[in-house]
Amino acid sequence: MTAAPVTLVFLLREDQVLLGLKKTGFGQGKIVGIGGHVEPGESTTAAAVREVFEETSVRVEEAELVFRGTVKFRFPARPDWDMDTSVFSATRWLGTPVETEEIAPQWHPLEELPLNSMWQDAEHWLPALLKGPERHFTVLMAADSEGVEAVSAE
Ligand SMILES: Nc1[nH]c(=O)nc2c1ncn2[C@H]1C[C@H](O)[C@@H](COP(=O)(O)OP(=O)(O)OP(=O)(O)O)O1
C-alpha cells in the first residue's frame, strides 16, 4: 500500500511553536502539529497552506514556508495509515489562530514541548526538526499503532 502524502506546518513566533489539541478523527485527544493530507493534484505547499487555514484560520503564503524535512510514519498493523510527511515552518502569516471543529490551537514554548501529550514518536523527531537543519526520519510504529518500534534518521 502506498503511503499517503501529508504535511505538517509549525508556525514559530519568538520562542514558541503553534501546536493544537486534535478534537476529531485521527489522533483525537492528542496535541499534534497543524497539517493533513495532500489532495490529488495538489502541491505539497498548497496543501500546507490549505490545512493551516482549515485548522486555524491563519493565512500563510506558500513563499513563507520553509522546508524542514520529512517524517515517514509506518503502521505495520494498519498499513492504510502509513503517511509520508513533508514538514515546514513559517515565521510570517496573517491572522490569529482560532479554534476550529478539528483543532484547538495552542502556543507552546520550544523548550517545553508537550511531548507527554503528543504521539509517542514526537520526541524522536520534533525537537530536531524544529531546531536543526533539514532532517529525514522514518518512524516504525509498534503493533498497537501507539508505541514506537524504531526510529531511524538519515
Ligand atoms: N505517528 C504520528 N505522529 C505524529 O506526531 N503525527 C502523525 C503521526 N501519524 C500521522 N501524523 C500526522 C501527519 C498528518 O499531519 C496528520 C494526518 O492527520 P489527519 O488525518 O487529520 O489529516 P487531514 O487533516 O487531512 O484529515 P482528514 O481529511 O479528516 O483525513 O497526522
mmCIF file of N, CA, C and O and ligand atoms in Angstrom, residues 6-8 22 24-27 31-39 50-51 54-55 73 75 81 83 85 102 118-122 125 139 141 145, ligand 1:
data_model
loop_
_atom_site.group_PDB
_atom_site.id
_atom_site.type_symbol
_atom_site.label_atom_id
_atom_site.label_comp_id
_atom_site.label_asym_id
_atom_site.label_seq_id
_atom_site.Cartn_x
_atom_site.Cartn_y
_atom_site.Cartn_z
ATOM 1 N N VAL A 6 1.247 13.719 3.308
ATOM 2 C CA VAL A 6 0.647 14.655 4.274
ATOM 3 C C VAL A 6 1.649 15.766 4.579
ATOM 4 O O VAL A 6 2.833 15.669 4.235
ATOM 5 N N THR A 7 1.150 16.809 5.246
ATOM 6 C CA THR A 7 2.010 17.936 5.614
ATOM 7 C C THR A 7 1.899 18.192 7.104
ATOM 8 O O THR A 7 0.903 17.834 7.748
ATOM 9 N N LEU A 8 2.938 18.823 7.639
ATOM 10 C CA LEU A 8 2.878 19.430 8.966
ATOM 11 C C LEU A 8 3.494 20.820 8.839
ATOM 12 O O LEU A 8 4.529 20.978 8.183
ATOM 13 N N LYS A 22 -6.061 17.940 19.002
ATOM 14 C CA LYS A 22 -6.872 17.358 17.930
ATOM 15 C C LYS A 22 -8.208 16.934 18.528
ATOM 16 O O LYS A 22 -8.249 16.107 19.449
ATOM 17 N N THR A 24 -11.008 15.820 16.702
ATOM 18 C CA THR A 24 -11.762 14.808 15.954
ATOM 19 C C THR A 24 -10.809 13.905 15.174
ATOM 20 O O THR A 24 -9.685 14.295 14.884
ATOM 21 N N GLY A 25 -11.284 12.717 14.798
ATOM 22 C CA GLY A 25 -10.600 11.868 13.821
ATOM 23 C C GLY A 25 -9.250 11.359 14.276
ATOM 24 O O GLY A 25 -9.024 11.075 15.466
ATOM 25 N N PHE A 26 -8.334 11.268 13.325
ATOM 26 C CA PHE A 26 -7.023 10.661 13.538
ATOM 27 C C PHE A 26 -6.239 11.452 14.590
ATOM 28 O O PHE A 26 -6.052 12.660 14.456
ATOM 29 N N GLY A 27 -5.796 10.759 15.649
ATOM 30 C CA GLY A 27 -5.019 11.433 16.699
ATOM 31 C C GLY A 27 -5.881 12.206 17.690
ATOM 32 O O GLY A 27 -5.346 13.003 18.476
ATOM 33 N N ILE A 31 -2.099 16.236 21.420
ATOM 34 C CA ILE A 31 -1.595 17.505 20.902
ATOM 35 C C ILE A 31 -0.741 17.170 19.685
ATOM 36 O O ILE A 31 0.140 16.297 19.750
ATOM 37 N N VAL A 32 -1.046 17.826 18.586
ATOM 38 C CA VAL A 32 -0.435 17.464 17.295
ATOM 39 C C VAL A 32 0.042 18.728 16.590
ATOM 40 O O VAL A 32 -0.301 19.849 16.982
ATOM 41 N N GLY A 33 0.808 18.510 15.521
ATOM 42 C CA GLY A 33 1.136 19.611 14.631
ATOM 43 C C GLY A 33 -0.036 19.923 13.722
ATOM 44 O O GLY A 33 -0.941 19.099 13.542
ATOM 45 N N ILE A 34 -0.017 21.121 13.139
ATOM 46 C CA ILE A 34 -1.077 21.522 12.211
ATOM 47 C C ILE A 34 -0.761 20.928 10.843
ATOM 48 O O ILE A 34 0.374 21.052 10.359
ATOM 49 N N GLY A 35 -1.739 20.284 10.224
ATOM 50 C CA GLY A 35 -1.471 19.718 8.895
ATOM 51 C C GLY A 35 -2.464 18.649 8.536
ATOM 52 O O GLY A 35 -3.427 18.408 9.272
ATOM 53 N N GLY A 36 -2.227 18.019 7.389
ATOM 54 C CA GLY A 36 -3.132 16.961 6.956
ATOM 55 C C GLY A 36 -2.798 16.503 5.555
ATOM 56 O O GLY A 36 -1.727 16.798 5.019
ATOM 57 N N HIS A 37 -3.736 15.796 4.959
ATOM 58 C CA HIS A 37 -3.486 15.116 3.692
ATOM 59 C C HIS A 37 -3.352 16.075 2.508
ATOM 60 O O HIS A 37 -4.073 17.068 2.412
ATOM 61 N N VAL A 38 -2.438 15.710 1.611
ATOM 62 C CA VAL A 38 -2.308 16.394 0.327
ATOM 63 C C VAL A 38 -3.356 15.782 -0.595
ATOM 64 O O VAL A 38 -3.421 14.554 -0.742
ATOM 65 N N GLU A 39 -4.170 16.614 -1.216
ATOM 66 C CA GLU A 39 -5.228 16.095 -2.085
ATOM 67 C C GLU A 39 -4.667 15.778 -3.469
ATOM 68 O O GLU A 39 -3.654 16.351 -3.875
ATOM 69 N N ARG A 50 -3.421 25.281 2.756
ATOM 70 C CA ARG A 50 -4.850 24.982 2.933
ATOM 71 C C ARG A 50 -5.127 24.402 4.312
ATOM 72 O O ARG A 50 -6.076 24.804 5.003
ATOM 73 N N GLU A 51 -4.293 23.459 4.748
ATOM 74 C CA GLU A 51 -4.532 22.823 6.057
ATOM 75 C C GLU A 51 -4.370 23.821 7.205
ATOM 76 O O GLU A 51 -5.125 23.778 8.174
ATOM 77 N N GLU A 54 -7.586 25.765 7.150
ATOM 78 C CA GLU A 54 -8.747 24.976 7.591
ATOM 79 C C GLU A 54 -8.716 24.705 9.096
ATOM 80 O O GLU A 54 -9.752 24.686 9.747
ATOM 81 N N GLU A 55 -7.521 24.485 9.635
ATOM 82 C CA GLU A 55 -7.432 24.068 11.042
ATOM 83 C C GLU A 55 -7.288 25.230 12.013
ATOM 84 O O GLU A 55 -7.577 25.075 13.208
ATOM 85 N N PHE A 73 5.825 7.914 8.537
ATOM 86 C CA PHE A 73 5.178 7.152 9.605
ATOM 87 C C PHE A 73 4.725 5.818 9.020
ATOM 88 O O PHE A 73 3.967 5.798 8.036
ATOM 89 N N PHE A 75 2.865 2.193 9.968
ATOM 90 C CA PHE A 75 1.997 1.486 10.920
ATOM 91 C C PHE A 75 1.840 0.045 10.426
ATOM 92 O O PHE A 75 0.913 -0.241 9.654
ATOM 93 N N TRP A 81 -2.768 3.444 7.279
ATOM 94 C CA TRP A 81 -2.452 4.697 7.984
ATOM 95 C C TRP A 81 -1.062 5.233 7.628
ATOM 96 O O TRP A 81 -0.678 6.296 8.118
ATOM 97 N N MET A 83 1.942 7.206 6.308
ATOM 98 C CA MET A 83 1.980 8.579 5.782
ATOM 99 C C MET A 83 3.413 9.004 5.538
ATOM 100 O O MET A 83 4.312 8.653 6.298
ATOM 101 N N THR A 85 5.323 12.448 5.428
ATOM 102 C CA THR A 85 5.043 13.814 5.882
ATOM 103 C C THR A 85 6.123 14.782 5.418
ATOM 104 O O THR A 85 7.315 14.559 5.667
ATOM 105 N N GLU A 102 -11.845 20.975 14.150
ATOM 106 C CA GLU A 102 -10.846 19.900 14.172
ATOM 107 C C GLU A 102 -9.770 20.107 15.232
ATOM 108 O O GLU A 102 -9.277 19.144 15.823
ATOM 109 N N MET A 118 1.605 14.242 23.228
ATOM 110 C CA MET A 118 1.653 14.102 21.768
ATOM 111 C C MET A 118 1.753 12.622 21.394
ATOM 112 O O MET A 118 1.795 11.746 22.260
ATOM 113 N N TRP A 119 1.806 12.330 20.100
ATOM 114 C CA TRP A 119 2.144 10.974 19.671
ATOM 115 C C TRP A 119 3.478 10.593 20.324
ATOM 116 O O TRP A 119 4.382 11.433 20.426
ATOM 117 N N GLN A 120 3.595 9.311 20.741
ATOM 118 C CA GLN A 120 4.805 8.898 21.469
ATOM 119 C C GLN A 120 6.077 9.075 20.653
ATOM 120 O O GLN A 120 7.170 9.207 21.192
ATOM 121 N N ASP A 121 5.929 9.072 19.313
ATOM 122 C CA ASP A 121 7.129 9.194 18.472
ATOM 123 C C ASP A 121 7.656 10.623 18.398
ATOM 124 O O ASP A 121 8.795 10.846 17.995
ATOM 125 N N ALA A 122 6.835 11.609 18.792
ATOM 126 C CA ALA A 122 7.192 13.011 18.527
ATOM 127 C C ALA A 122 8.533 13.392 19.146
ATOM 128 O O ALA A 122 9.299 14.165 18.563
ATOM 129 N N TRP A 125 11.618 13.081 16.810
ATOM 130 C CA TRP A 125 11.864 13.864 15.591
ATOM 131 C C TRP A 125 11.486 15.346 15.715
ATOM 132 O O TRP A 125 12.082 16.181 15.044
ATOM 133 N N VAL A 139 9.679 6.620 11.118
ATOM 134 C CA VAL A 139 9.143 6.134 12.394
ATOM 135 C C VAL A 139 8.384 4.840 12.121
ATOM 136 O O VAL A 139 7.418 4.836 11.348
ATOM 137 N N MET A 141 6.017 2.333 13.796
ATOM 138 C CA MET A 141 5.144 2.241 14.962
ATOM 139 C C MET A 141 5.078 0.793 15.462
ATOM 140 O O MET A 141 5.277 -0.154 14.698
ATOM 141 N N SER A 145 0.014 0.440 17.261
ATOM 142 C CA SER A 145 -0.136 1.696 16.500
ATOM 143 C C SER A 145 -0.085 2.937 17.384
ATOM 144 O O SER A 145 -0.518 4.017 16.965
HETATM 145 N N1 LIG B 1 2.764 8.798 14.327
HETATM 146 C C1 LIG B 1 2.472 10.088 14.140
HETATM 147 N N2 LIG B 1 2.978 11.040 14.951
HETATM 148 C C2 LIG B 1 2.716 12.375 14.759
HETATM 149 O O1 LIG B 1 3.199 13.195 15.540
HETATM 150 N N3 LIG B 1 1.924 12.827 13.749
HETATM 151 C C3 LIG B 1 1.414 11.910 12.945
HETATM 152 C C4 LIG B 1 1.654 10.521 13.088
HETATM 153 N N4 LIG B 1 0.998 9.856 12.093
HETATM 154 C C5 LIG B 1 0.386 10.811 11.380
HETATM 155 N N5 LIG B 1 0.634 12.051 11.870
HETATM 156 C C6 LIG B 1 0.117 13.327 11.362
HETATM 157 C C7 LIG B 1 0.607 13.661 9.991
HETATM 158 C C8 LIG B 1 -0.538 14.459 9.406
HETATM 159 O O2 LIG B 1 -0.293 15.850 9.555
HETATM 160 C C9 LIG B 1 -1.739 14.102 10.241
HETATM 161 C C10 LIG B 1 -2.853 13.470 9.440
HETATM 162 O O3 LIG B 1 -3.967 13.929 10.051
HETATM 163 P P1 LIG B 1 -5.447 13.951 9.512
HETATM 164 O O4 LIG B 1 -5.897 12.558 9.257
HETATM 165 O O5 LIG B 1 -6.158 14.802 10.500
HETATM 166 O O6 LIG B 1 -5.380 14.682 8.122
HETATM 167 P P2 LIG B 1 -6.495 15.616 7.495
HETATM 168 O O7 LIG B 1 -6.447 16.945 8.198
HETATM 169 O O8 LIG B 1 -6.240 15.583 6.025
HETATM 170 O O9 LIG B 1 -7.854 14.990 7.911
HETATM 171 P P3 LIG B 1 -8.903 14.198 7.074
HETATM 172 O O10 LIG B 1 -9.118 14.990 5.834
HETATM 173 O O11 LIG B 1 -10.068 14.180 8.023
HETATM 174 O O12 LIG B 1 -8.290 12.843 6.847
HETATM 175 O O13 LIG B 1 -1.294 13.235 11.254
#
